Coordinates of C-alpha atoms in Angstrom, one line a residue:
G493 CA 0.0 0.0 0.2
L494 CA 3.0 2.7 0.0
K495 CA 4.8 4.1 -3.1
P496 CA 9.1 3.5 -2.7
V497 CA 9.0 7.0 -1.8
H498 CA 6.7 6.3 1.3
R499 CA 8.7 3.3 2.2
R500 CA 11.6 4.5 2.2
L501 CA 10.9 7.4 4.1
L502 CA 9.0 5.3 6.9
Y503 CA 12.2 3.1 7.2
A504 CA 15.1 6.2 7.2
M505 CA 12.7 7.5 9.9
H506 CA 12.9 4.3 11.7
Q507 CA 16.7 4.1 11.3
L508 CA 16.7 7.4 12.9
K509 CA 15.0 6.0 15.7
L510 CA 12.0 8.6 15.3
D511 CA 9.3 6.4 17.4
P512 CA 6.1 7.7 18.9
A513 CA 8.0 7.8 22.1
A514 CA 11.0 9.6 20.8
G515 CA 11.3 13.3 20.2
F516 CA 10.6 15.0 17.2
K517 CA 13.5 16.0 14.7
K518 CA 13.3 18.1 11.6
C519 CA 11.8 17.0 8.7
A520 CA 15.0 18.7 6.6
R521 CA 17.1 16.0 8.2
F522 CA 15.9 13.0 7.2
V523 CA 14.4 14.4 3.8
G524 CA 17.9 14.6 3.0
D525 CA 19.0 11.1 4.5
V526 CA 16.1 9.7 2.5
M527 CA 17.5 11.5 -0.7
G528 CA 21.3 10.9 -0.1
K529 CA 20.8 7.1 1.1
Y530 CA 17.6 5.8 -1.0
H531 CA 15.6 7.8 -2.9
P532 CA 17.6 9.7 -5.9
H533 CA 15.0 12.4 -6.4
G534 CA 14.1 15.9 -5.8
D535 CA 13.9 17.2 -1.9
S536 CA 10.6 18.9 -2.5
S537 CA 8.9 15.6 -4.0
I538 CA 10.2 13.7 -1.2
Y539 CA 9.0 16.6 1.5
D540 CA 5.9 16.2 -0.4
A541 CA 5.3 12.7 0.2
L542 CA 6.0 13.4 3.9
V543 CA 3.7 16.2 4.4
R544 CA 0.3 13.9 2.8
Q545 CA 1.4 11.4 5.2
A546 CA 1.1 14.0 8.2
Q547 CA -2.3 15.6 7.2
E548 CA -5.0 14.5 8.8
F549 CA -7.3 15.7 6.3
A550 CA -5.6 13.7 3.5
A551 CA -4.8 10.5 5.2
R552 CA -7.2 8.6 7.4
Y553 CA -4.7 6.8 9.2
T554 CA -1.5 9.2 9.4
L555 CA 1.8 7.7 9.6
V556 CA 3.9 10.8 10.6
D557 CA 3.4 12.8 13.6
G558 CA 4.1 16.3 12.3
Q559 CA 4.8 19.3 14.5
G560 CA 4.5 22.9 13.1
N561 CA 2.5 24.2 9.8
F562 CA 2.0 21.2 7.6
G563 CA -0.8 23.0 5.6
N564 CA -4.7 22.9 5.9
I565 CA -7.6 22.0 4.3
D566 CA -8.0 25.4 2.2
G567 CA -5.1 24.2 0.3
D568 CA -2.4 26.3 1.7
N569 CA 1.0 25.1 1.7
P570 CA 2.8 23.9 4.4
A571 CA 5.9 25.4 5.8
A572 CA 9.2 24.5 4.4
M573 CA 11.1 21.6 5.8
R574 CA 13.6 23.4 7.8
Y575 CA 10.7 24.7 10.1
T576 CA 8.4 21.3 10.5
E577 CA 9.6 18.4 12.6
A578 CA 8.3 14.7 12.9
R579 CA 8.2 11.5 14.0
L580 CA 6.5 8.1 13.2
T581 CA 2.8 7.0 14.5
E582 CA 1.6 4.6 16.3
V583 CA 0.3 2.8 12.8
A584 CA 3.4 3.5 10.7
Q585 CA 5.2 1.3 13.8
A586 CA 2.8 -1.5 13.1
L587 CA 3.8 -1.2 9.6
L588 CA 7.7 -1.8 10.5
D589 CA 6.9 -4.3 13.0
G590 CA 9.6 -7.2 12.6
I591 CA 11.9 -5.6 10.0
E592 CA 14.7 -6.3 11.8
E593 CA 13.6 -9.9 12.3
D594 CA 14.2 -10.9 8.6
A595 CA 10.5 -10.6 8.0
V596 CA 11.1 -8.9 4.3
D597 CA 13.4 -9.3 1.4
F598 CA 16.0 -6.4 1.2
R599 CA 17.7 -5.2 -1.9
A600 CA 21.0 -3.2 -2.3
T601 CA 20.1 0.8 -2.5
Y602 CA 20.3 2.8 -5.9
D603 CA 24.4 3.2 -4.9
G604 CA 25.0 0.0 -3.6
E605 CA 26.1 1.3 -0.1
E606 CA 23.1 0.6 1.7
R607 CA 20.1 -2.0 2.1
E608 CA 16.3 -0.8 1.9
P609 CA 13.4 -3.1 2.3
L610 CA 11.0 -4.5 -0.9
V611 CA 8.0 -4.4 1.3
L612 CA 7.2 -3.4 5.1
P613 CA 6.1 -6.1 7.2
A614 CA 2.7 -4.2 7.6
A615 CA 0.6 -5.6 10.7
F616 CA -1.8 -2.9 9.6
P617 CA -3.7 -3.3 6.5
N618 CA -2.6 0.2 4.6
L619 CA -3.4 -0.5 1.2
L620 CA -7.1 -0.2 1.7
A621 CA -7.0 1.9 5.3
N622 CA -5.4 4.3 3.7
G623 CA -5.7 4.3 0.1
A624 CA -3.7 5.0 -2.6
A625 CA -3.6 7.1 -6.2
G626 CA -1.2 7.3 -8.8
I627 CA -0.6 7.1 -12.5
A628 CA 2.1 4.8 -13.6
V629 CA 3.2 4.1 -17.2
G630 CA 0.0 2.9 -19.2
M631 CA -1.8 2.1 -15.7
A632 CA -3.5 4.0 -13.5
T633 CA -4.7 3.2 -9.6
S634 CA -7.3 4.5 -7.2
I635 CA -8.3 3.2 -4.1
P636 CA -10.0 4.9 -1.3
P637 CA -9.3 5.2 2.5
H638 CA -11.5 2.3 4.5
N639 CA -12.1 2.0 8.4
A640 CA -9.3 -0.5 9.7
G641 CA -11.6 -1.6 12.2
E642 CA -14.1 -3.0 9.8
L643 CA -11.4 -4.3 7.7
L644 CA -9.6 -6.0 10.3
T645 CA -12.9 -8.0 11.3
A646 CA -13.5 -9.0 7.4
A647 CA -9.8 -10.3 7.7
V648 CA -10.8 -12.3 10.9
A649 CA -14.0 -13.8 9.1
L650 CA -12.0 -14.4 5.8
V651 CA -9.5 -16.5 8.1
R652 CA -12.7 -18.3 9.8
D653 CA -13.9 -18.7 6.3
P654 CA -11.8 -19.1 3.4
E655 CA -14.7 -19.6 1.1
A656 CA -16.5 -16.0 2.1
T657 CA -18.0 -14.1 -0.9
T658 CA -17.7 -10.2 -1.3
E659 CA -21.0 -10.3 0.0
D660 CA -20.1 -11.8 3.3
L661 CA -17.2 -9.1 3.9
L662 CA -19.7 -6.4 2.9
R663 CA -21.4 -7.3 6.1
H664 CA -18.3 -6.1 8.3
V665 CA -16.8 -3.3 5.0
K666 CA -19.5 -0.8 4.8
G667 CA -17.9 1.1 1.9
P668 CA -15.0 3.7 1.7
D669 CA -14.4 5.8 5.1
F670 CA -12.9 9.1 4.3
P671 CA -10.7 11.4 6.4
T672 CA -13.0 14.2 6.2
G673 CA -16.5 12.6 6.6
G674 CA -19.1 13.2 4.4
I675 CA -22.2 11.0 2.9
L676 CA -21.8 8.2 0.6
V677 CA -24.7 8.0 -1.6
E678 CA -24.2 5.1 -3.6
S679 CA -27.2 1.8 -3.7
A680 CA -25.6 -1.4 -2.2
E681 CA -26.0 -3.1 -5.5
A682 CA -23.4 -0.8 -6.9
L683 CA -21.0 -0.9 -3.7
A684 CA -21.2 -5.3 -3.9
E685 CA -20.7 -4.6 -7.7
A686 CA -17.4 -2.4 -7.1
Y687 CA -16.1 -4.3 -4.6
R688 CA -16.4 -7.6 -6.4
T689 CA -14.7 -6.2 -9.5
G690 CA -12.4 -3.8 -8.1
R691 CA -13.9 -1.3 -10.8
G692 CA -16.2 1.4 -9.8
G693 CA -17.1 4.8 -8.2
F694 CA -18.7 6.3 -4.9
R695 CA -20.8 9.4 -4.9
L696 CA -19.8 11.7 -1.9
R697 CA -21.6 14.7 -0.9
A698 CA -21.2 17.1 1.7
K699 CA -22.5 17.0 5.4
W700 CA -25.2 19.5 6.0
H701 CA -28.5 20.5 8.1
E702 CA -30.9 23.0 8.0
E703 CA -30.6 25.9 11.2
K704 CA -34.0 27.7 11.9
L705 CA -33.5 31.3 12.5
K706 CA -36.1 33.9 13.3
N707 CA -39.3 35.1 11.5
G708 CA -39.6 31.7 9.6
T709 CA -36.3 32.1 8.1
W710 CA -33.4 29.4 7.8
R711 CA -29.9 28.7 6.4
V712 CA -27.9 25.6 6.0
I713 CA -24.7 24.4 7.8
I714 CA -22.4 22.3 5.8
T715 CA -20.0 20.8 8.3
E716 CA -18.2 18.2 6.4
I717 CA -17.1 18.4 2.8
P718 CA -15.9 16.1 0.4
Y719 CA -12.5 13.8 0.3
Q720 CA -9.8 15.9 -1.4
V721 CA -11.8 18.9 -2.2
Q722 CA -10.2 22.1 -0.8
K723 CA -12.6 24.8 1.1
G724 CA -10.7 27.8 -0.5
K725 CA -11.3 26.5 -4.2
L726 CA -15.0 25.3 -3.4
I727 CA -16.0 28.6 -1.9
E728 CA -14.4 30.4 -5.0
Q729 CA -16.6 28.2 -7.2
L730 CA -19.9 29.0 -5.3
A731 CA -19.4 32.3 -5.7
A732 CA -18.7 32.0 -9.7
L733 CA -21.7 30.1 -9.9
M734 CA -23.8 32.6 -8.2
E735 CA -22.4 35.1 -10.4
E736 CA -23.0 33.0 -13.5
K737 CA -26.8 32.8 -12.3
K738 CA -26.7 29.3 -12.0
L739 CA -27.5 28.7 -8.6
P740 CA -30.6 30.8 -8.4
L741 CA -31.9 29.5 -5.3
L742 CA -28.8 30.7 -3.1
G743 CA -28.4 33.8 -1.8
D744 CA -25.2 33.9 0.1
V745 CA -22.1 31.5 1.0
R746 CA -19.7 32.2 4.3
D747 CA -17.2 30.3 5.5
E748 CA -16.9 30.4 9.0
S749 CA -14.7 27.7 9.7
T750 CA -12.4 27.5 12.7
D751 CA -10.0 24.3 12.3
V752 CA -13.8 23.0 12.6
I753 CA -15.7 23.0 9.2
R754 CA -18.5 25.4 9.1
L755 CA -19.8 26.8 5.7
V756 CA -23.4 28.9 5.9
M757 CA -25.8 28.9 2.9
E758 CA -28.3 31.4 2.8
P759 CA -31.3 30.9 0.6
K760 CA -33.0 33.7 -1.8
S761 CA -36.0 33.7 -0.2
R762 CA -37.5 31.5 2.7
T763 CA -40.2 30.0 0.7
V764 CA -37.3 27.7 -1.2
D765 CA -37.3 24.1 -0.6
A766 CA -33.7 23.7 1.7
R767 CA -33.3 20.2 -0.1
M768 CA -34.2 21.5 -3.5
M769 CA -31.7 24.2 -3.1
M770 CA -29.0 21.8 -1.8
E771 CA -30.0 19.5 -4.9
T772 CA -29.5 22.5 -7.1
V773 CA -25.7 23.2 -5.4
F774 CA -24.7 19.4 -5.5
R775 CA -25.6 19.2 -9.2
A776 CA -23.5 22.3 -10.0
S777 CA -20.2 22.4 -7.4
A778 CA -17.6 20.3 -6.0
L779 CA -20.3 19.6 -3.2
E780 CA -20.8 16.7 -4.6
T781 CA -17.8 14.2 -6.1
R782 CA -17.6 11.0 -7.4
F783 CA -14.1 9.4 -5.9
P784 CA -13.3 6.5 -8.3
L785 CA -12.5 2.9 -7.5
N786 CA -9.6 1.0 -9.7
L787 CA -8.1 -1.6 -7.3
N788 CA -5.3 -2.3 -9.6
V789 CA -2.0 -3.1 -7.7
L790 CA 1.2 -5.4 -7.4
D791 CA 0.7 -8.6 -6.4
A792 CA 3.3 -10.9 -4.5
D793 CA 5.1 -11.5 -7.6
R794 CA 5.3 -8.0 -8.7
T795 CA 2.7 -8.0 -11.2
P796 CA 0.0 -5.4 -11.6
R797 CA -3.9 -6.3 -11.6
V798 CA -7.2 -5.6 -10.5
M799 CA -8.1 -6.8 -7.5
G800 CA -11.7 -7.4 -5.8
L801 CA -12.1 -6.8 -2.0
K802 CA -11.5 -10.2 -1.1
E803 CA -8.1 -10.6 -3.1
A804 CA -7.0 -7.8 -1.8
L805 CA -7.7 -8.9 2.0
R806 CA -6.4 -12.6 0.8
A807 CA -3.2 -11.0 -0.7
W808 CA -2.6 -9.3 2.6
L809 CA -3.1 -12.5 5.1
D810 CA -0.9 -14.3 2.8
H811 CA 1.6 -11.7 3.4
R812 CA 1.3 -11.8 6.8
Q813 CA 1.6 -15.2 6.9
V814 CA 5.1 -15.4 5.4
V815 CA 5.9 -12.6 7.5
L816 CA 5.0 -14.9 10.4
V817 CA 7.3 -18.0 9.4
R818 CA 10.0 -16.2 8.5
R819 CA 10.0 -13.8 12.2
S820 CA 9.7 -17.6 13.6
E821 CA 12.5 -18.6 11.9
H822 CA 14.7 -16.0 12.4
R823 CA 14.1 -16.4 16.2
L824 CA 14.3 -20.0 16.3
A825 CA 17.6 -19.5 15.0
A826 CA 18.4 -16.8 17.4
I827 CA 17.5 -19.1 20.3
A828 CA 19.4 -22.1 18.9
R829 CA 22.6 -20.0 18.9
R830 CA 22.1 -18.7 22.5
L831 CA 21.3 -22.3 23.9
E832 CA 24.6 -23.9 22.0
I833 CA 26.1 -20.7 24.1
L834 CA 24.2 -21.8 27.5
D835 CA 25.0 -24.6 27.4
G836 CA 28.7 -24.1 27.1
Y837 CA 28.2 -21.8 30.1
L838 CA 26.7 -24.5 31.7
I839 CA 29.8 -27.1 31.5
V840 CA 32.1 -24.3 33.0
Y841 CA 30.4 -24.0 36.1
L842 CA 30.4 -27.9 36.6
N843 CA 34.2 -27.8 36.0
L844 CA 35.3 -24.6 37.2
D845 CA 38.6 -25.3 38.6
E846 CA 39.8 -27.1 35.7
V847 CA 38.6 -24.4 33.1
I848 CA 40.4 -22.1 35.3
R849 CA 43.8 -23.9 35.2
I850 CA 43.6 -24.6 31.4
V851 CA 42.8 -20.9 30.6
R852 CA 45.9 -20.0 32.8
E853 CA 48.5 -23.0 31.8
E854 CA 47.8 -23.9 28.4
E855 CA 49.5 -22.2 25.4
K856 CA 46.4 -22.7 23.5
P857 CA 43.5 -22.6 25.9
K858 CA 40.8 -22.5 23.2
E859 CA 41.8 -25.7 21.5
A860 CA 42.6 -27.3 25.0
L861 CA 38.8 -26.6 26.0
M862 CA 37.6 -27.6 22.8
A863 CA 39.1 -30.9 23.3
T864 CA 38.4 -31.3 27.1
F865 CA 35.2 -30.8 27.3
S866 CA 33.9 -31.6 23.4
L867 CA 32.9 -27.7 23.2
T868 CA 32.1 -25.9 19.6
D869 CA 34.1 -23.2 18.5
L870 CA 30.9 -20.6 19.1
Q871 CA 31.1 -22.1 22.8
A872 CA 34.7 -21.7 23.5
T873 CA 34.9 -18.3 22.1
S874 CA 31.9 -17.8 24.6
I875 CA 33.7 -19.3 27.7
L876 CA 36.7 -17.2 27.0
D877 CA 35.2 -13.9 26.4
M878 CA 33.2 -14.1 29.6
R879 CA 33.4 -11.8 32.6
L880 CA 34.9 -12.8 35.7
R881 CA 32.1 -11.4 37.6
N882 CA 30.0 -14.0 35.9
L883 CA 31.5 -16.8 38.1
R884 CA 29.3 -15.9 40.9
K885 CA 27.0 -18.4 42.8
L886 CA 23.7 -17.0 41.5
E887 CA 25.0 -16.7 37.9
E888 CA 24.2 -20.7 37.3
M889 CA 20.8 -20.4 38.2
E890 CA 20.0 -17.8 36.3
L891 CA 21.4 -19.4 33.4
R892 CA 19.4 -22.5 34.0
K893 CA 16.4 -20.2 33.8
E894 CA 17.3 -19.0 30.8
H895 CA 18.0 -22.4 29.2
K896 CA 14.3 -23.8 30.6
K897 CA 12.5 -20.9 29.3
L898 CA 14.3 -20.5 25.7
S899 CA 13.9 -24.6 25.3
A900 CA 10.3 -23.9 25.8
E901 CA 10.0 -20.9 23.5
Q902 CA 11.7 -22.8 20.9
K903 CA 9.7 -26.2 21.3
K904 CA 6.3 -23.4 20.8
L905 CA 8.0 -22.0 17.6
Q906 CA 9.0 -25.5 15.8
A907 CA 5.7 -26.4 16.6
L908 CA 4.1 -23.3 14.9
V909 CA 6.4 -23.3 11.7
K910 CA 5.4 -27.2 11.0
S911 CA 1.5 -26.4 11.7
R912 CA -0.2 -24.3 9.4
D913 CA -3.3 -24.1 11.6
K914 CA -1.5 -22.9 14.3
Q915 CA 0.2 -20.2 12.1
W916 CA -3.5 -18.9 11.0
D917 CA -4.8 -19.1 14.9
A918 CA -1.7 -16.8 15.3
I919 CA -2.6 -14.4 12.7
V920 CA -5.8 -14.0 14.2
E921 CA -4.6 -13.1 17.8
E922 CA -2.4 -10.4 15.9
L923 CA -5.6 -9.1 13.8
E924 CA -7.9 -9.1 17.0
A925 CA -4.9 -6.9 19.0
T926 CA -4.2 -4.6 16.0
R927 CA -8.3 -4.2 15.7
A928 CA -8.4 -3.5 19.6
K929 CA -5.6 -1.2 19.0
F930 CA -6.8 0.8 15.9
G931 CA -10.4 -0.1 15.3
D932 CA -11.6 2.0 18.5
G933 CA -11.6 5.5 20.2
A934 CA -11.3 8.5 18.2
L935 CA -9.4 7.4 15.6
G936 CA -11.0 4.2 14.7
K937 CA -14.5 5.4 14.8
R938 CA -16.1 5.9 11.4
R939 CA -16.5 9.2 9.6
T940 CA -17.5 9.0 6.2
E941 CA -22.0 8.2 6.8
I942 CA -23.3 5.3 4.7
G943 CA -26.4 7.1 3.2
K944 CA -29.1 5.5 0.4
A945 CA -29.2 6.0 -2.7
L946 CA -30.8 8.9 -3.4
P947 CA -34.4 9.5 -4.0
E948 CA -33.9 11.8 -7.0
I949 CA -35.4 15.1 -6.0
A950 CA -37.4 16.4 -9.0
V951 CA -35.5 19.8 -9.6
D952 CA -37.9 22.3 -11.4
E953 CA -35.9 23.5 -13.7
T954 CA -37.8 26.8 -14.1
A955 CA -36.5 27.4 -10.3
F956 CA -33.0 28.5 -12.1
V957 CA -35.0 30.9 -13.4
E958 CA -35.7 34.6 -12.8
K959 CA -39.4 34.8 -13.5
E960 CA -40.3 38.2 -15.3
P961 CA -42.4 39.3 -18.0
I962 CA -41.4 38.9 -21.7
T963 CA -42.9 39.7 -25.1
V964 CA -42.1 37.0 -27.8
I965 CA -42.1 38.5 -31.4
L966 CA -41.8 36.3 -34.4
S967 CA -41.4 37.7 -37.9
E968 CA -43.0 36.4 -41.0
K969 CA -39.7 35.6 -42.3
G970 CA -39.0 33.8 -39.3
W971 CA -37.1 36.0 -36.9
I972 CA -37.8 35.4 -33.2
R973 CA -36.7 37.5 -30.3
A974 CA -37.9 38.4 -26.6
V975 CA -38.0 42.1 -25.1
K976 CA -38.5 43.0 -21.4
G977 CA -42.5 43.3 -20.2
H978 CA -45.6 42.8 -21.6
L979 CA -46.3 44.9 -24.9
P980 CA -49.1 45.8 -26.2
D981 CA -51.0 44.3 -29.3
D982 CA -50.5 47.6 -31.4
A983 CA -47.1 48.3 -30.2
E984 CA -44.7 49.7 -32.9
L985 CA -42.1 47.1 -33.7
K986 CA -39.5 47.3 -36.0
F987 CA -38.1 44.5 -38.4
K988 CA -35.9 44.1 -41.2
E989 CA -36.8 45.4 -44.5
G990 CA -39.5 43.6 -46.2
D991 CA -40.6 41.8 -42.9
S992 CA -43.4 42.2 -40.9
L993 CA -45.3 40.5 -37.6
H994 CA -46.3 37.0 -37.9
G995 CA -47.2 36.9 -33.8
L996 CA -47.0 38.6 -30.6
V997 CA -46.8 36.6 -27.3
H998 CA -46.9 37.7 -23.8
A999 CA -45.1 34.9 -21.6
Q1000 CA -43.0 34.5 -18.3
T1001 CA -39.0 33.5 -18.6
T1002 CA -40.4 30.4 -16.7
D1003 CA -42.6 29.7 -19.4
R1004 CA -42.3 27.4 -22.7
I1005 CA -43.2 28.8 -26.0
V1006 CA -44.5 26.4 -28.6
L1007 CA -44.1 26.5 -32.3
F1008 CA -46.1 24.6 -34.3
S1009 CA -45.1 24.3 -38.4
T1010 CA -46.6 23.5 -41.8
S1011 CA -44.9 20.1 -41.7
G1012 CA -47.3 19.2 -38.7
K1013 CA -44.0 18.9 -36.3
S1014 CA -44.2 21.1 -32.8
Y1015 CA -41.0 22.6 -31.4
A1016 CA -40.8 23.9 -27.9
L1017 CA -38.4 26.8 -27.0
K1018 CA -37.4 28.2 -23.1
A1019 CA -38.7 31.4 -23.0
D1020 CA -35.5 32.5 -20.7
A1021 CA -33.3 31.1 -24.1
L1022 CA -34.8 33.5 -26.6
P1023 CA -32.3 36.1 -27.7
R1024 CA -33.2 39.0 -26.0
G1025 CA -32.2 43.2 -27.1
R1026 CA -33.0 45.5 -29.4
G1027 CA -31.7 43.8 -32.5
D1028 CA -33.9 41.7 -35.0
G1029 CA -33.3 38.5 -33.0
Q1030 CA -32.6 34.9 -34.5
P1031 CA -33.8 33.0 -36.9
V1032 CA -35.7 30.4 -35.7
R1033 CA -34.3 27.7 -37.6
L1034 CA -31.1 28.2 -36.1
L1035 CA -33.2 27.1 -32.7
V1036 CA -34.9 24.7 -33.9
E1037 CA -34.1 22.2 -36.8
M1038 CA -36.7 23.6 -39.1
T1039 CA -36.5 23.0 -42.9
N1040 CA -36.3 26.0 -45.1
E1041 CA -39.7 24.9 -46.8
D1042 CA -41.6 25.1 -43.3
A1043 CA -43.1 28.1 -41.8
V1044 CA -44.5 28.5 -38.3
V1045 CA -48.3 28.2 -38.3
A1046 CA -49.1 28.8 -34.6
M1047 CA -46.6 30.4 -31.5
F1048 CA -48.4 29.9 -27.9
V1049 CA -47.3 30.0 -24.3
H1050 CA -47.7 26.2 -23.2
Q1051 CA -50.2 25.9 -20.4
D1052 CA -51.1 22.4 -18.7
G1053 CA -54.3 21.1 -19.3
V1054 CA -55.3 23.1 -22.6
K1055 CA -56.4 21.2 -25.8
W1056 CA -55.5 21.9 -29.3
L1057 CA -57.2 21.4 -32.7
V1058 CA -54.9 20.8 -35.3
A1059 CA -56.0 20.1 -39.1
S1060 CA -54.2 20.0 -42.5
T1061 CA -55.2 21.8 -45.7
D1062 CA -56.8 18.8 -46.7
G1063 CA -59.3 18.8 -44.4
K1064 CA -58.1 16.3 -41.6
G1065 CA -57.4 16.8 -38.2
F1066 CA -57.7 15.7 -34.4
V1067 CA -58.0 17.3 -31.0
V1068 CA -54.7 17.0 -28.8
R1069 CA -53.8 17.4 -25.4
G1070 CA -51.3 20.2 -24.9
E1071 CA -48.2 18.2 -23.3
E1072 CA -48.2 16.2 -26.5
L1073 CA -47.1 19.5 -28.2
L1074 CA -44.0 19.6 -26.1
A1075 CA -40.9 18.3 -27.7
E1076 CA -37.6 17.8 -25.9
K1077 CA -35.3 18.0 -29.0
R1078 CA -34.2 20.4 -31.4
T1079 CA -35.5 18.0 -34.1
G1080 CA -39.0 18.6 -32.8
K1081 CA -41.9 16.0 -32.8
Q1082 CA -44.2 15.1 -35.4
V1083 CA -47.9 15.7 -33.9
L1084 CA -49.9 15.7 -37.5
L1085 CA -49.0 13.5 -40.5
V1086 CA -49.1 15.7 -43.5
E1087 CA -49.3 13.7 -46.9
S1088 CA -47.0 15.2 -49.7
G1089 CA -48.4 18.4 -51.6
K1090 CA -50.6 19.2 -48.4
E1091 CA -49.6 21.4 -45.1
A1092 CA -50.9 21.5 -41.9
C1093 CA -52.9 25.0 -41.6
V1094 CA -54.5 25.3 -37.9
C1095 CA -53.3 24.8 -34.3
T1096 CA -56.0 26.5 -32.3
P1097 CA -57.2 25.9 -28.4
V1098 CA -60.5 24.0 -28.1
E1099 CA -63.1 25.6 -25.8
G1100 CA -66.5 24.2 -25.8
D1101 CA -67.9 21.4 -27.7
S1102 CA -68.4 22.2 -31.6
V1103 CA -66.2 22.7 -34.5
A1104 CA -66.8 25.4 -37.1
V1105 CA -65.2 25.1 -40.6
T1106 CA -65.4 27.7 -43.6
A1107 CA -64.5 27.0 -47.1
N1108 CA -66.3 28.2 -50.4
D1109 CA -68.5 30.7 -48.5
R1110 CA -70.4 28.0 -46.7
L1111 CA -70.2 27.0 -42.9
L1112 CA -70.0 23.6 -41.7
V1113 CA -70.5 22.9 -37.5
F1114 CA -70.3 19.4 -36.4
P1115 CA -69.3 18.1 -32.7

């Protein structure tokens, strides 16, 4: 779960003994160390990586404990490394636990002078707990942070039942857990699919509540913003959207944050619904983001591939088993060496006078000792290196006690190395201990609330438009424009030379204007989108896809519940509901089928119960 720069940083800090119990040291000191010994890149890239590990709003479980200015959620920069200090956290210590006990492989550093670990022992599930994001050559990865307590519970479940499915694991892992909180709005099905395949995404929203004020007024308070959104830029974005009139329901935004986030959003008017206002803000701004999941990782054979949640946990558990066996074998070798030395010491105590004589009188005491008491080279050397004060009476008791204790430990470890069942029992104990340490308390508490897939709140598009009266004017040659206010029918209007008025309707900017053409098609235009100002407007054919042969028969404002009679020049027609004339696309909607050579000629509102038709000086009335 770490990039090389992070691993090298932690290892260099470990070498400098910067443990959680130790004091802080200047960042410049170990950044220089990392650059000189392990990571031949620029100091700024190393320091940036260090800073991110220390920022509580960037890392779910910080690996570095920083002292000084390490930047903030507004996007301000940290202080230079000569001013800041750091040390490792408990989590980082868990990642490094056992690194001196041959738990992992080492390789030579770039200059061949030092050794560095290939991976860390990782007693903490860092890959999923802290997440990772990055772009390599030809591939990328994006893993959100998760709750360590949930991951460890799932890992225990997976050890106890290796056949557990992703759905079983998702009973424990509820979803990502971002350091900045927020609300996850994703359906359970989408979550399950993402974790099964290792690809998907999570919609994340800011957390808000309504605050009632006096006289029926209210405002919205935002207390958590989505992960990796800089608060300063977010405020700028909201201000820009308000200036562009893209958030018509929002009156004002203020940032009243201290170290706790508090954004105040005031509505344009108190009659607005808070949920509707927030829906418009979520749709337009970074208060709602989507965090992609692309669980692309290097497996144990250093092969990049996309894993599901189960595979990733399985890979970590298998690594823990390898670490456990390697540490046990390392400890067994150390015990065997110590027991060999103790056996030699005990021989000394049984034949003390003879040993002293040999050491005093023999030319080559080492060889003589080895020959007399059948000692190994190591035992003879240890006896000769022994201090005189170790020959006191009590020492023999101590040695026998130590011998007994080590023999018992050796027996236990030999049984562990031979039995897979015992290994997995030991791993479960480790997992439980890690969960007790990091899964509870303020650090372990889940921060991101798991919401549900949101019910679609129908946002009335008209809410985005300021309502004001306009007059829509259409000329004979098909030029359309809108002017402010409701003009009288006999108002003096100017047109291009040779053009004249075709129709004029009074509307509001929130209305839809319907045009019915000679081809039998209807078109709908948003009143606020019509060209405004003193000019001649725009040709209708630029706003909708109408051919040059077609002309507009009727133009009117759409009203719910009104019925219309449409007819063509061959006398065919019918009554149609106004809603049927609303076309969503520029291409319009074919309402009346017109035979070739004929065209639509009537579109009129229907009231009453009879139709009167005149032709050739005759009148016909029918129901």
